[in-house]
């Protein structure tokens, strides 16, 4: 068997641990050789984890040290958004391939610097981690819309990302560093809209939000439920609903309308194929979070990244693709805070 | 406006009252002139009912007296199964049009006598009340299957009639006179099977049942849940599930499989278009009983019967159509009781 | 039986004819005594209609003449929006009860004048015709939300009215007089939002639209697909999607999110209970237009109006309720045309 | 990392190849060291397969030779039903762990001999391959029914296995050796029934079948669509529909009714979360075959078998569990052929 890809994961929060698990069990051509966290408790947890020991994974507290791990080939950046860019830049500088979680940054110039650095090293695979692009249903929708023209010219996208209400305080702690509800939560919805609508340029956007369950967000200038509309040049429109406070589970739906039809992805969220009929009527459960909904997508994403490196193929989602997504996410956040319409010129640049 | 049809309803149980209501409010060309019940409390209830008074409805305790009501033209027989036939015969003898609730009888010879009597008076409209034939969805299915050949040659029917568990004792009291679970509860399913399969003749049938909630049925030789299979000559099959004990509501589904497709009617029962999403997941309610599911069908049935009389059109469902339904229902009941296969000759007669 | 309500219908377009039908066949306590149209062909059609003749309906070309029809008690105004108000005023002046189709006007002052006139005659029943308020599912949702607190405090409404694409030219002709997409098409969605959210006052709104199929609308300053967001004082939000160009049918959905749950009405539109499974997968049909979806609601509306007059009960939906709906619809239309945010003071008045 | 399990797969038909794929990519603790087929073309295909070469898989034509592969620990028997038992016996004789595809045999005595041989070597893990037991939804249903008592005492199971019509001739060739429709196709449904109903003993069964698309089956005494009912001692019932001829895809549904509720698994089959709305209405696609529906279940099955060997845990599904399933499958087949009821004594033995 050919040599597997030696990969390291930086960030051992909830997501980082899951990426390690995915790499260990669902990516036969990758080998996790190192992990890294700046948090003592995460480092300790990793050091004491018998599974990590079993698989021979080295644990680092210092990111630079991890980058020097012998024969390391690639890094999966899975830390909080505020260090995505700097860590990606360091890895690129070390000639390491990079798969970086969305969003690349909350600052456009910083994000651009990563894209620029990547361009300097065309031999490196530098990929943006928009997991939904790897979900079987979203891909099927893209295939039907873009290849089969199943709905004619698409012109309208409705997309929502609604999380189960978190009662543990985890979300509120995490919110301080994520860039606001549209940058953090709508980022996939914006990305999907650009994908399905053929990468139109934004013309104007507006947003409105409300605080229902997490008053602590007020001092972060954030909300826990928000609606945003983006008008694109060329008569296309996307609108989004983001929520942190759903009672029933992780409810993520995208609906694309075209001239001759409509496609819905995940219109009715379901945890599995089970329906219970009893005195309350008929019901099904909903997955509690994105992991249950997108676990397979993360596995495919990791496999395709691995394949692109090992077999020198283009990455399925180039880093620069994430820039416009961020740009729009930030504009929506600005509209939310200002209450005013944010407008763009015909190049999609802020007026 | 042309003269409406003067009609009387005999039987003022749950169903009889509903038929009166339907005639009053949803059948503009009919006029309820009389009702009749052999039960004192029902007679008293009707006499004291201001709505009945308002509409000028005469209340009878004696059926013969009711038949002599001035200018009466038609009778809707809505009593218990054991008197359906005798009351229909009396009405026919009086030259009255008859709409008789299913099933016509629990005795084949008696049922045949009604059909024979009706044939003697071809000017009379004598109709079997299989309400599902008037439901918009079942009709659409019939149109697709029989006219549009949407599923090719149909050869298999699955149909179930599952009632909400009755905790009031009403059902058990009523069960004593209804002829058993297959005659009472599967009767619509058998009728639908014959309709969709093109009136095939039975070859063999078998059934199995169980008593889960109503031990009182044991002395009636009946069960509260049963499954039956009917094999028809020509390679067609229908199978049924009847239940008196559902927790979630009135769950009635029919599925017809043909050579090139399948049609489901009411695969997922729903009370209305409302879905609730909360900590339990996503759920909808189910109608508690047949009335909510088939109220519109009863209205259409009454309107079509009225139209057939007033405009001298053939009745939409001739009385003799009900004979084979009963024949099969009784054979399934026999199979249930005996544990043996019941077989038929090529004319569909019991061997 | 007590005397029925003598009612006239003005306007014999598609909707007016349907209202006559509803009154004739589904409102036992009403009697259609007259109809009126300003269009010669409609007058002729009505005069030659044997059913109208049969029911003894007088046909008028002149509205004033119709108002003088002997013993007339009530008028159902079912003309185009631009004459709703003036015809309602004339009827009120004649001491006639009025059920006026939505919206009352495209001009706020004119609409207010009808409300004022109605207030001068408290004995008259003057009702706004928002048919969805009479739909069983929307009512069930209201009952669950407002009475049972099934989703806690509601704060977010998504609602869309998406019509089947009309290829006959009917819609475009009709569009010239309807006040624009938000006033005509979103009017029910706005009304439902106010109902479910407890009549909050608007704070700001914005909208974006596109022209996909009906370029003729450009000169009317209108679009055929539009999205609008309304932010209310108190942290509530409603957002809408209106479309004239759906391929699959009349797709009307409302989703209400509250602090502890969500309710969807008509999330997946269905023509009936039939599902077809064949080489294309599994599918169901969708009702082609609002009539199939809301026919029962129109019947209930007519019955409740009739009941309110005959039994001197409050009308289920007072005329002034429609004013705020129009106000918001017009503001969305203004936002659509200007591309700017439309803002309101704390009384909900335009800034 | 601890040593992986060295496993060989015998049988390189459609299913065998899939098992190899599963082991290579989704079972990190197993290593495929050998494969075997008696068919020259399959052997050649495997020998020339670069992936197999890459993973270092030895290819055998002779089963005995494969059993002597160095350090082999386990065999996955994935051949046609007629050699399942003899190959399992040979593996057991060699002290190899065995995972054998369902059904173990079409002959009860032969099947019993495997169970007996396994009992002689309690150190060996010998497991029956009923894949649906490893599906997340079926497991969730079992958890809800057996552990949470979500539907009270279960007493009725409806289960169907309906395959997409095969137009390639593959199925008909394969049918000659599979034991008939109830032994081959209903085997999972019977197994699930026993699981959910708590392993009741059969009392009587009957079946009816029809030939719609594959007349070649007539000489095999088989049908392509069949319905069967099993009555168990203790008032429990299961009924099945098997089909080889569906137009829309692989449609597998199980419904369990208990005293206080009902659970449906896969009531509406779906390929993914995509819904298309266009002129035909709204539709979703259905997975074409069991692999798309149960791929994850096969992976879990392989992982759990591997885990039971490596960590000396009981197999999740003991071999003898398959005996009663076969016994009932054969009885249904007998009923189908004879047209008579097949009866059992209170021990579940044929009368």
Short mmCIF file of N, CA and C in Angstrom, two decimals, chain B residues 32-100:
data_model
loop_
_atom_site.label_atom_id
_atom_site.label_comp_id
_atom_site.label_asym_id
_atom_site.label_seq_id
_atom_site.Cartn_x
_atom_site.Cartn_y
_atom_site.Cartn_z
N UNK B 32 -83.93 17.51 4.70
CA UNK B 32 -84.23 16.47 5.69
C UNK B 32 -85.62 16.73 6.24
N UNK B 33 -86.53 15.81 5.94
CA UNK B 33 -87.91 16.03 6.42
C UNK B 33 -88.23 15.18 7.63
N UNK B 34 -87.45 14.11 7.85
CA UNK B 34 -87.78 13.25 8.99
C UNK B 34 -86.55 12.49 9.45
N UNK B 35 -86.57 12.14 10.71
CA UNK B 35 -85.56 11.22 11.26
C UNK B 35 -86.30 10.20 12.10
N UNK B 36 -85.61 9.08 12.39
CA UNK B 36 -86.26 8.01 13.13
C UNK B 36 -85.24 7.25 13.96
N UNK B 37 -85.65 6.89 15.17
CA UNK B 37 -84.81 6.02 15.98
C UNK B 37 -85.69 5.13 16.82
N UNK B 38 -85.26 3.93 17.06
CA UNK B 38 -86.03 3.02 17.93
C UNK B 38 -85.67 3.23 19.40
N UNK B 39 -84.70 4.06 19.65
CA UNK B 39 -84.26 4.28 21.04
C UNK B 39 -84.91 5.54 21.61
N UNK B 40 -85.52 5.38 22.76
CA UNK B 40 -86.24 6.51 23.37
C UNK B 40 -85.32 7.73 23.56
N UNK B 41 -84.12 7.46 24.03
CA UNK B 41 -83.27 8.63 24.34
C UNK B 41 -82.88 9.38 23.07
N UNK B 42 -82.71 8.64 21.98
CA UNK B 42 -82.39 9.32 20.73
C UNK B 42 -83.60 10.10 20.20
N UNK B 43 -84.76 9.51 20.32
CA UNK B 43 -85.98 10.20 19.90
C UNK B 43 -86.14 11.49 20.70
N UNK B 44 -85.95 11.35 22.00
CA UNK B 44 -86.12 12.53 22.86
C UNK B 44 -85.09 13.60 22.51
N UNK B 45 -83.84 13.14 22.32
CA UNK B 45 -82.77 14.10 21.95
C UNK B 45 -83.17 14.86 20.68
N UNK B 46 -83.70 14.13 19.71
CA UNK B 46 -84.04 14.76 18.43
C UNK B 46 -85.23 15.71 18.60
N UNK B 47 -86.18 15.28 19.41
CA UNK B 47 -87.38 16.14 19.61
C UNK B 47 -87.01 17.46 20.27
N UNK B 48 -86.01 17.39 21.13
CA UNK B 48 -85.65 18.59 21.88
C UNK B 48 -84.57 19.42 21.18
N UNK B 49 -84.09 18.93 20.06
CA UNK B 49 -82.99 19.60 19.38
C UNK B 49 -83.51 20.85 18.65
N UNK B 50 -83.11 22.05 19.07
CA UNK B 50 -83.66 23.26 18.44
C UNK B 50 -83.30 23.36 16.96
N UNK B 51 -82.14 22.83 16.61
CA UNK B 51 -81.74 22.89 15.20
C UNK B 51 -82.71 22.07 14.34
N UNK B 52 -83.04 20.88 14.82
CA UNK B 52 -83.97 20.04 14.08
C UNK B 52 -85.32 20.74 13.96
N UNK B 53 -85.73 21.36 15.08
CA UNK B 53 -86.98 22.09 15.08
C UNK B 53 -86.93 23.21 14.04
N UNK B 54 -85.85 23.94 14.10
CA UNK B 54 -85.62 25.06 13.20
C UNK B 54 -85.75 24.65 11.72
N UNK B 55 -85.22 23.49 11.42
CA UNK B 55 -85.26 23.01 10.03
C UNK B 55 -86.56 22.25 9.73
N UNK B 56 -87.42 22.15 10.73
CA UNK B 56 -88.70 21.51 10.49
C UNK B 56 -88.63 20.01 10.28
N UNK B 57 -87.78 19.34 11.01
CA UNK B 57 -87.60 17.89 10.85
C UNK B 57 -88.56 17.14 11.77
N UNK B 58 -89.33 16.24 11.21
CA UNK B 58 -90.22 15.40 12.03
C UNK B 58 -89.43 14.25 12.63
N UNK B 59 -89.76 13.91 13.87
CA UNK B 59 -89.03 12.86 14.58
C UNK B 59 -89.96 11.67 14.81
N UNK B 60 -89.51 10.49 14.38
CA UNK B 60 -90.32 9.28 14.53
C UNK B 60 -89.61 8.25 15.39
N UNK B 61 -90.45 7.49 16.15
CA UNK B 61 -89.89 6.34 16.84
C UNK B 61 -90.16 5.07 16.02
N UNK B 62 -91.20 5.12 15.25
CA UNK B 62 -91.60 3.94 14.48
C UNK B 62 -91.19 4.12 13.02
N UNK B 63 -90.42 3.14 12.53
CA UNK B 63 -89.87 3.26 11.18
C UNK B 63 -90.97 3.28 10.12
N UNK B 64 -91.99 2.43 10.33
CA UNK B 64 -93.09 2.40 9.35
C UNK B 64 -93.78 3.75 9.27
N UNK B 65 -93.96 4.36 10.42
CA UNK B 65 -94.58 5.69 10.41
C UNK B 65 -93.71 6.66 9.62
N UNK B 66 -92.43 6.57 9.83
CA UNK B 66 -91.54 7.49 9.12
C UNK B 66 -91.67 7.31 7.60
N UNK B 67 -91.77 6.04 7.21
CA UNK B 67 -91.86 5.78 5.76
C UNK B 67 -93.11 6.41 5.16
N UNK B 68 -94.10 6.64 6.01
CA UNK B 68 -95.34 7.26 5.52
C UNK B 68 -95.33 8.77 5.61
N UNK B 69 -94.21 9.34 5.98
CA UNK B 69 -94.14 10.81 6.05
C UNK B 69 -94.51 11.41 4.68
N UNK B 70 -95.34 12.43 4.71
CA UNK B 70 -95.83 12.99 3.42
C UNK B 70 -94.69 13.42 2.51
N UNK B 71 -94.79 13.06 1.26
CA UNK B 71 -93.85 13.49 0.22
C UNK B 71 -92.43 13.01 0.44
N UNK B 72 -92.26 12.03 1.30
CA UNK B 72 -90.91 11.47 1.48
C UNK B 72 -90.47 10.79 0.18
N UNK B 73 -89.20 11.03 -0.19
CA UNK B 73 -88.73 10.44 -1.45
C UNK B 73 -87.59 9.44 -1.25
N UNK B 74 -86.80 9.65 -0.18
CA UNK B 74 -85.61 8.80 -0.03
C UNK B 74 -85.29 8.57 1.43
N UNK B 75 -84.63 7.45 1.70
CA UNK B 75 -84.26 7.11 3.07
C UNK B 75 -82.76 6.82 3.11
N UNK B 76 -82.12 7.40 4.12
CA UNK B 76 -80.71 7.08 4.37
C UNK B 76 -80.70 6.14 5.59
N UNK B 77 -80.35 4.86 5.33
CA UNK B 77 -80.38 3.85 6.40
C UNK B 77 -79.04 3.88 7.13
N UNK B 78 -79.11 4.29 8.38
CA UNK B 78 -77.89 4.51 9.14
C UNK B 78 -78.00 3.89 10.52
N UNK B 79 -78.63 2.74 10.55
CA UNK B 79 -78.83 2.01 11.80
C UNK B 79 -77.71 0.99 11.99
N UNK B 80 -77.87 0.06 12.93
CA UNK B 80 -76.82 -0.96 13.08
C UNK B 80 -76.99 -2.01 11.97
N UNK B 81 -75.90 -2.70 11.67
CA UNK B 81 -75.86 -3.57 10.50
C UNK B 81 -76.99 -4.59 10.46
N UNK B 82 -77.41 -5.05 11.63
CA UNK B 82 -78.40 -6.15 11.64
C UNK B 82 -79.77 -5.76 11.09
N UNK B 83 -80.07 -4.47 10.99
CA UNK B 83 -81.37 -4.09 10.42
C UNK B 83 -81.24 -3.34 9.09
N UNK B 84 -80.01 -3.20 8.59
CA UNK B 84 -79.83 -2.51 7.31
C UNK B 84 -80.73 -3.10 6.22
N UNK B 85 -80.69 -4.41 6.11
CA UNK B 85 -81.40 -5.07 5.00
C UNK B 85 -82.90 -4.93 5.15
N UNK B 86 -83.42 -5.25 6.33
CA UNK B 86 -84.88 -5.23 6.50
C UNK B 86 -85.42 -3.82 6.29
N UNK B 87 -84.71 -2.81 6.79
CA UNK B 87 -85.18 -1.43 6.61
C UNK B 87 -85.09 -1.00 5.15
N UNK B 88 -84.05 -1.46 4.48
CA UNK B 88 -83.95 -1.13 3.05
C UNK B 88 -85.10 -1.76 2.28
N UNK B 89 -85.39 -3.01 2.63
CA UNK B 89 -86.49 -3.69 1.93
C UNK B 89 -87.81 -2.95 2.13
N UNK B 90 -88.07 -2.53 3.34
CA UNK B 90 -89.33 -1.81 3.61
C UNK B 90 -89.39 -0.50 2.82
N UNK B 91 -88.27 0.17 2.74
CA UNK B 91 -88.25 1.43 2.00
C UNK B 91 -88.49 1.19 0.52
N UNK B 92 -87.83 0.18 0.00
CA UNK B 92 -88.01 -0.15 -1.42
C UNK B 92 -89.48 -0.50 -1.68
N UNK B 93 -90.05 -1.27 -0.75
CA UNK B 93 -91.46 -1.66 -0.90
C UNK B 93 -92.36 -0.42 -0.98
N UNK B 94 -91.94 0.64 -0.31
CA UNK B 94 -92.72 1.89 -0.32
C UNK B 94 -92.34 2.79 -1.50
N UNK B 95 -91.52 2.26 -2.41
CA UNK B 95 -91.08 3.05 -3.57
C UNK B 95 -90.21 4.24 -3.20
N UNK B 96 -89.43 4.04 -2.19
CA UNK B 96 -88.52 5.11 -1.77
C UNK B 96 -87.10 4.77 -2.22
N UNK B 97 -86.38 5.79 -2.62
CA UNK B 97 -84.96 5.62 -2.93
C UNK B 97 -84.20 5.35 -1.64
N UNK B 98 -83.10 4.59 -1.75
CA UNK B 98 -82.39 4.15 -0.53
C UNK B 98 -80.88 4.34 -0.69
N UNK B 99 -80.32 4.97 0.32
CA UNK B 99 -78.86 4.99 0.48
C UNK B 99 -78.60 4.24 1.77
N UNK B 100 -77.98 3.05 1.64
CA UNK B 100 -77.81 2.19 2.83
C UNK B 100 -76.34 2.11 3.21
#
